[in-house]
mmCIF file with all atom_site columns, C-alpha atoms in Angstrom:
data_model
loop_
_atom_site.group_PDB
_atom_site.id
_atom_site.type_symbol
_atom_site.label_atom_id
_atom_site.label_alt_id
_atom_site.label_comp_id
_atom_site.label_asym_id
_atom_site.label_entity_id
_atom_site.label_seq_id
_atom_site.pdbx_PDB_ins_code
_atom_site.Cartn_x
_atom_site.Cartn_y
_atom_site.Cartn_z
_atom_site.occupancy
_atom_site.B_iso_or_equiv
_atom_site.pdbx_formal_charge
_atom_site.auth_seq_id
_atom_site.auth_comp_id
_atom_site.auth_asym_id
_atom_site.auth_atom_id
_atom_site.pdbx_PDB_model_num
ATOM 1  C CA . UNK A 1 1  ? -162.979 -41.768 -270.515 1.00 0.00 ? 1  UNK A CA 1
ATOM 2  C CA . UNK A 1 2  ? -164.360 -42.584 -273.640 1.00 0.00 ? 2  UNK A CA 1
ATOM 3  C CA . UNK A 1 3  ? -162.644 -41.926 -277.101 1.00 0.00 ? 3  UNK A CA 1
ATOM 4  C CA . UNK A 1 4  ? -165.079 -39.212 -277.861 1.00 0.00 ? 4  UNK A CA 1
ATOM 5  C CA . UNK A 1 5  ? -164.330 -37.436 -274.623 1.00 0.00 ? 5  UNK A CA 1
ATOM 6  C CA . UNK A 1 6  ? -160.542 -37.722 -275.246 1.00 0.00 ? 6  UNK A CA 1
ATOM 7  C CA . UNK A 1 7  ? -160.913 -36.326 -278.585 1.00 0.00 ? 7  UNK A CA 1
ATOM 8  C CA . UNK A 1 8  ? -163.123 -33.329 -277.194 1.00 0.00 ? 8  UNK A CA 1
ATOM 9  C CA . UNK A 1 9  ? -160.217 -32.602 -274.684 1.00 0.00 ? 9  UNK A CA 1
ATOM 10 C CA . UNK A 1 10 ? -157.633 -32.615 -277.257 1.00 0.00 ? 10 UNK A CA 1
ATOM 11 C CA . UNK A 1 11 ? -159.574 -30.287 -279.362 1.00 0.00 ? 11 UNK A CA 1
ATOM 12 C CA . UNK A 1 12 ? -160.469 -28.083 -276.433 1.00 0.00 ? 12 UNK A CA 1
ATOM 13 C CA . UNK A 1 13 ? -156.677 -27.830 -275.462 1.00 0.00 ? 13 UNK A CA 1
ATOM 14 C CA . UNK A 1 14 ? -155.344 -26.811 -278.893 1.00 0.00 ? 14 UNK A CA 1
ATOM 15 C CA . UNK A 1 15 ? -158.414 -24.216 -279.323 1.00 0.00 ? 15 UNK A CA 1
ATOM 16 C CA . UNK A 1 16 ? -157.334 -20.424 -279.417 1.00 0.00 ? 16 UNK A CA 1
ATOM 17 C CA . UNK A 1 17 ? -160.088 -19.546 -276.962 1.00 0.00 ? 17 UNK A CA 1
ATOM 18 C CA . UNK A 1 18 ? -158.559 -19.533 -273.425 1.00 0.00 ? 18 UNK A CA 1
ATOM 19 C CA . UNK A 1 19 ? -162.029 -20.618 -272.060 1.00 0.00 ? 19 UNK A CA 1
ATOM 20 C CA . UNK A 1 20 ? -161.865 -23.680 -274.159 1.00 0.00 ? 20 UNK A CA 1
ATOM 21 C CA . UNK A 1 21 ? -158.404 -24.665 -273.009 1.00 0.00 ? 21 UNK A CA 1
ATOM 22 C CA . UNK A 1 22 ? -159.688 -24.085 -269.202 1.00 0.00 ? 22 UNK A CA 1
ATOM 23 C CA . UNK A 1 23 ? -162.667 -26.338 -270.056 1.00 0.00 ? 23 UNK A CA 1
ATOM 24 C CA . UNK A 1 24 ? -160.131 -29.225 -271.219 1.00 0.00 ? 24 UNK A CA 1
ATOM 25 C CA . UNK A 1 25 ? -158.274 -28.891 -267.973 1.00 0.00 ? 25 UNK A CA 1
ATOM 26 C CA . UNK A 1 26 ? -161.354 -28.940 -266.012 1.00 0.00 ? 26 UNK A CA 1
ATOM 27 C CA . UNK A 1 27 ? -162.422 -32.315 -267.931 1.00 0.00 ? 27 UNK A CA 1
ATOM 28 C CA . UNK A 1 28 ? -159.030 -33.812 -267.313 1.00 0.00 ? 28 UNK A CA 1
ATOM 29 C CA . UNK A 1 29 ? -159.391 -32.937 -263.682 1.00 0.00 ? 29 UNK A CA 1
ATOM 30 C CA . UNK A 1 30 ? -162.740 -34.888 -263.354 1.00 0.00 ? 30 UNK A CA 1
ATOM 31 C CA . UNK A 1 31 ? -160.998 -37.967 -264.749 1.00 0.00 ? 31 UNK A CA 1
ATOM 32 C CA . UNK A 1 32 ? -157.273 -37.775 -264.749 1.00 0.00 ? 32 UNK A CA 1
ATOM 33 C CA . UNK A 1 33 ? -156.155 -40.292 -266.936 1.00 0.00 ? 33 UNK A CA 1
ATOM 34 C CA . UNK A 1 34 ? -152.435 -40.734 -267.780 1.00 0.00 ? 34 UNK A CA 1
ATOM 35 C CA . UNK A 1 35 ? -152.920 -40.037 -271.411 1.00 0.00 ? 35 UNK A CA 1
ATOM 36 C CA . UNK A 1 36 ? -153.501 -36.340 -270.602 1.00 0.00 ? 36 UNK A CA 1
ATOM 37 C CA . UNK A 1 37 ? -150.177 -35.716 -269.001 1.00 0.00 ? 37 UNK A CA 1
ATOM 38 C CA . UNK A 1 38 ? -148.628 -34.565 -272.354 1.00 0.00 ? 38 UNK A CA 1
ATOM 39 C CA . UNK A 1 39 ? -151.421 -32.083 -272.896 1.00 0.00 ? 39 UNK A CA 1
ATOM 40 C CA . UNK A 1 40 ? -151.054 -30.804 -269.201 1.00 0.00 ? 40 UNK A CA 1
ATOM 41 C CA . UNK A 1 41 ? -147.283 -30.273 -269.544 1.00 0.00 ? 41 UNK A CA 1
ATOM 42 C CA . UNK A 1 42 ? -147.946 -28.501 -272.831 1.00 0.00 ? 42 UNK A CA 1
ATOM 43 C CA . UNK A 1 43 ? -150.375 -26.191 -271.256 1.00 0.00 ? 43 UNK A CA 1
ATOM 44 C CA . UNK A 1 44 ? -147.886 -25.153 -268.772 1.00 0.00 ? 44 UNK A CA 1
ATOM 45 C CA . UNK A 1 45 ? -146.358 -23.045 -271.475 1.00 0.00 ? 45 UNK A CA 1
ATOM 46 C CA . UNK A 1 46 ? -149.694 -21.353 -272.476 1.00 0.00 ? 46 UNK A CA 1
ATOM 47 C CA . UNK A 1 47 ? -149.503 -17.603 -273.025 1.00 0.00 ? 47 UNK A CA 1
ATOM 48 C CA . UNK A 1 48 ? -152.473 -17.245 -270.383 1.00 0.00 ? 48 UNK A CA 1
ATOM 49 C CA . UNK A 1 49 ? -151.356 -17.392 -266.656 1.00 0.00 ? 49 UNK A CA 1
ATOM 50 C CA . UNK A 1 50 ? -154.895 -18.842 -265.711 1.00 0.00 ? 50 UNK A CA 1
ATOM 51 C CA . UNK A 1 51 ? -154.245 -21.922 -268.153 1.00 0.00 ? 51 UNK A CA 1
ATOM 52 C CA . UNK A 1 52 ? -150.769 -22.362 -266.733 1.00 0.00 ? 52 UNK A CA 1
ATOM 53 C CA . UNK A 1 53 ? -152.087 -22.289 -263.029 1.00 0.00 ? 53 UNK A CA 1
ATOM 54 C CA . UNK A 1 54 ? -154.902 -24.570 -263.754 1.00 0.00 ? 54 UNK A CA 1
ATOM 55 C CA . UNK A 1 55 ? -152.662 -27.087 -265.529 1.00 0.00 ? 55 UNK A CA 1
ATOM 56 C CA . UNK A 1 56 ? -150.304 -27.179 -262.496 1.00 0.00 ? 56 UNK A CA 1
ATOM 57 C CA . UNK A 1 57 ? -153.310 -27.631 -260.262 1.00 0.00 ? 57 UNK A CA 1
ATOM 58 C CA . UNK A 1 58 ? -154.502 -30.580 -262.500 1.00 0.00 ? 58 UNK A CA 1
ATOM 59 C CA . UNK A 1 59 ? -151.053 -32.080 -262.605 1.00 0.00 ? 59 UNK A CA 1
ATOM 60 C CA . UNK A 1 60 ? -151.235 -32.168 -258.744 1.00 0.00 ? 60 UNK A CA 1
ATOM 61 C CA . UNK A 1 61 ? -154.181 -34.573 -258.765 1.00 0.00 ? 61 UNK A CA 1
ATOM 62 C CA . UNK A 1 62 ? -151.690 -37.311 -260.284 1.00 0.00 ? 62 UNK A CA 1
ATOM 63 C CA . UNK A 1 63 ? -149.843 -39.497 -258.344 1.00 0.00 ? 63 UNK A CA 1
ATOM 64 C CA . UNK A 1 64 ? -146.062 -38.694 -258.913 1.00 0.00 ? 64 UNK A CA 1
ATOM 65 C CA . UNK A 1 65 ? -144.416 -40.831 -261.389 1.00 0.00 ? 65 UNK A CA 1
ATOM 66 C CA . UNK A 1 66 ? -140.792 -41.020 -262.485 1.00 0.00 ? 66 UNK A CA 1
ATOM 67 C CA . UNK A 1 67 ? -141.581 -39.954 -266.060 1.00 0.00 ? 67 UNK A CA 1
ATOM 68 C CA . UNK A 1 68 ? -143.700 -37.020 -265.250 1.00 0.00 ? 68 UNK A CA 1
ATOM 69 C CA . UNK A 1 69 ? -141.120 -35.823 -262.791 1.00 0.00 ? 69 UNK A CA 1
ATOM 70 C CA . UNK A 1 70 ? -138.634 -36.471 -265.738 1.00 0.00 ? 70 UNK A CA 1
ATOM 71 C CA . UNK A 1 71 ? -140.536 -34.248 -268.138 1.00 0.00 ? 71 UNK A CA 1
ATOM 72 C CA . UNK A 1 72 ? -140.708 -31.311 -265.260 1.00 0.00 ? 72 UNK A CA 1
ATOM 73 C CA . UNK A 1 73 ? -137.235 -31.465 -264.747 1.00 0.00 ? 73 UNK A CA 1
ATOM 74 C CA . UNK A 1 74 ? -136.553 -31.247 -268.665 1.00 0.00 ? 74 UNK A CA 1
ATOM 75 C CA . UNK A 1 75 ? -138.950 -28.050 -268.678 1.00 0.00 ? 75 UNK A CA 1
ATOM 76 C CA . UNK A 1 76 ? -136.833 -26.745 -265.894 1.00 0.00 ? 76 UNK A CA 1
ATOM 77 C CA . UNK A 1 77 ? -133.598 -27.295 -267.496 1.00 0.00 ? 77 UNK A CA 1
ATOM 78 C CA . UNK A 1 78 ? -134.355 -26.185 -270.880 1.00 0.00 ? 78 UNK A CA 1
ATOM 79 C CA . UNK A 1 79 ? -136.343 -23.124 -269.882 1.00 0.00 ? 79 UNK A CA 1
ATOM 80 C CA . UNK A 1 80 ? -137.033 -21.766 -273.488 1.00 0.00 ? 80 UNK A CA 1
ATOM 81 C CA . UNK A 1 81 ? -140.577 -21.128 -272.714 1.00 0.00 ? 81 UNK A CA 1
ATOM 82 C CA . UNK A 1 82 ? -140.615 -18.778 -269.730 1.00 0.00 ? 82 UNK A CA 1
ATOM 83 C CA . UNK A 1 83 ? -144.242 -19.525 -268.656 1.00 0.00 ? 83 UNK A CA 1
ATOM 84 C CA . UNK A 1 84 ? -143.660 -23.323 -268.999 1.00 0.00 ? 84 UNK A CA 1
ATOM 85 C CA . UNK A 1 85 ? -140.455 -23.102 -266.746 1.00 0.00 ? 85 UNK A CA 1
ATOM 86 C CA . UNK A 1 86 ? -142.129 -20.866 -264.240 1.00 0.00 ? 86 UNK A CA 1
ATOM 87 C CA . UNK A 1 87 ? -145.074 -23.252 -264.037 1.00 0.00 ? 87 UNK A CA 1
ATOM 88 C CA . UNK A 1 88 ? -142.805 -26.290 -263.779 1.00 0.00 ? 88 UNK A CA 1
ATOM 89 C CA . UNK A 1 89 ? -141.145 -24.480 -260.774 1.00 0.00 ? 89 UNK A CA 1
ATOM 90 C CA . UNK A 1 90 ? -144.507 -23.632 -259.237 1.00 0.00 ? 90 UNK A CA 1
ATOM 91 C CA . UNK A 1 91 ? -145.615 -27.339 -259.440 1.00 0.00 ? 91 UNK A CA 1
ATOM 92 C CA . UNK A 1 92 ? -142.319 -28.097 -257.501 1.00 0.00 ? 92 UNK A CA 1
ATOM 93 C CA . UNK A 1 93 ? -142.843 -25.786 -254.843 1.00 0.00 ? 93 UNK A CA 1
ATOM 94 C CA . UNK A 1 94 ? -146.510 -26.499 -254.409 1.00 0.00 ? 94 UNK A CA 1
ATOM 95 C CA . UNK A 1 95 ? -145.778 -30.344 -253.852 1.00 0.00 ? 95 UNK A CA 1
ATOM 96 C CA . UNK A 1 96 ? -143.733 -29.770 -251.049 1.00 0.00 ? 96 UNK A CA 1
ATOM 97 C CA . UNK A 1 97 ? -146.658 -28.394 -249.006 1.00 0.00 ? 97 UNK A CA 1
#
């Protein structure tokens, strides 16, 4: 992924418009680089359920890595953001399928 595309994804992921955030996830899903894991994990806490669901689906495209699993466990343990915690739990259950 080019630097320009990476900047675009980061801009879209931080945008106030849910459609822009969904576009960021769509772009990440087309070329899921490890540099986008933190963006996807942050989007698990989005106020919009569609964003959270799309972030979970996108995260499932990544091979399981210890550091990603550790971050998901942190989200589950801390649970300060209910949407983020529930989305992390959703990924945990989906990966069992």
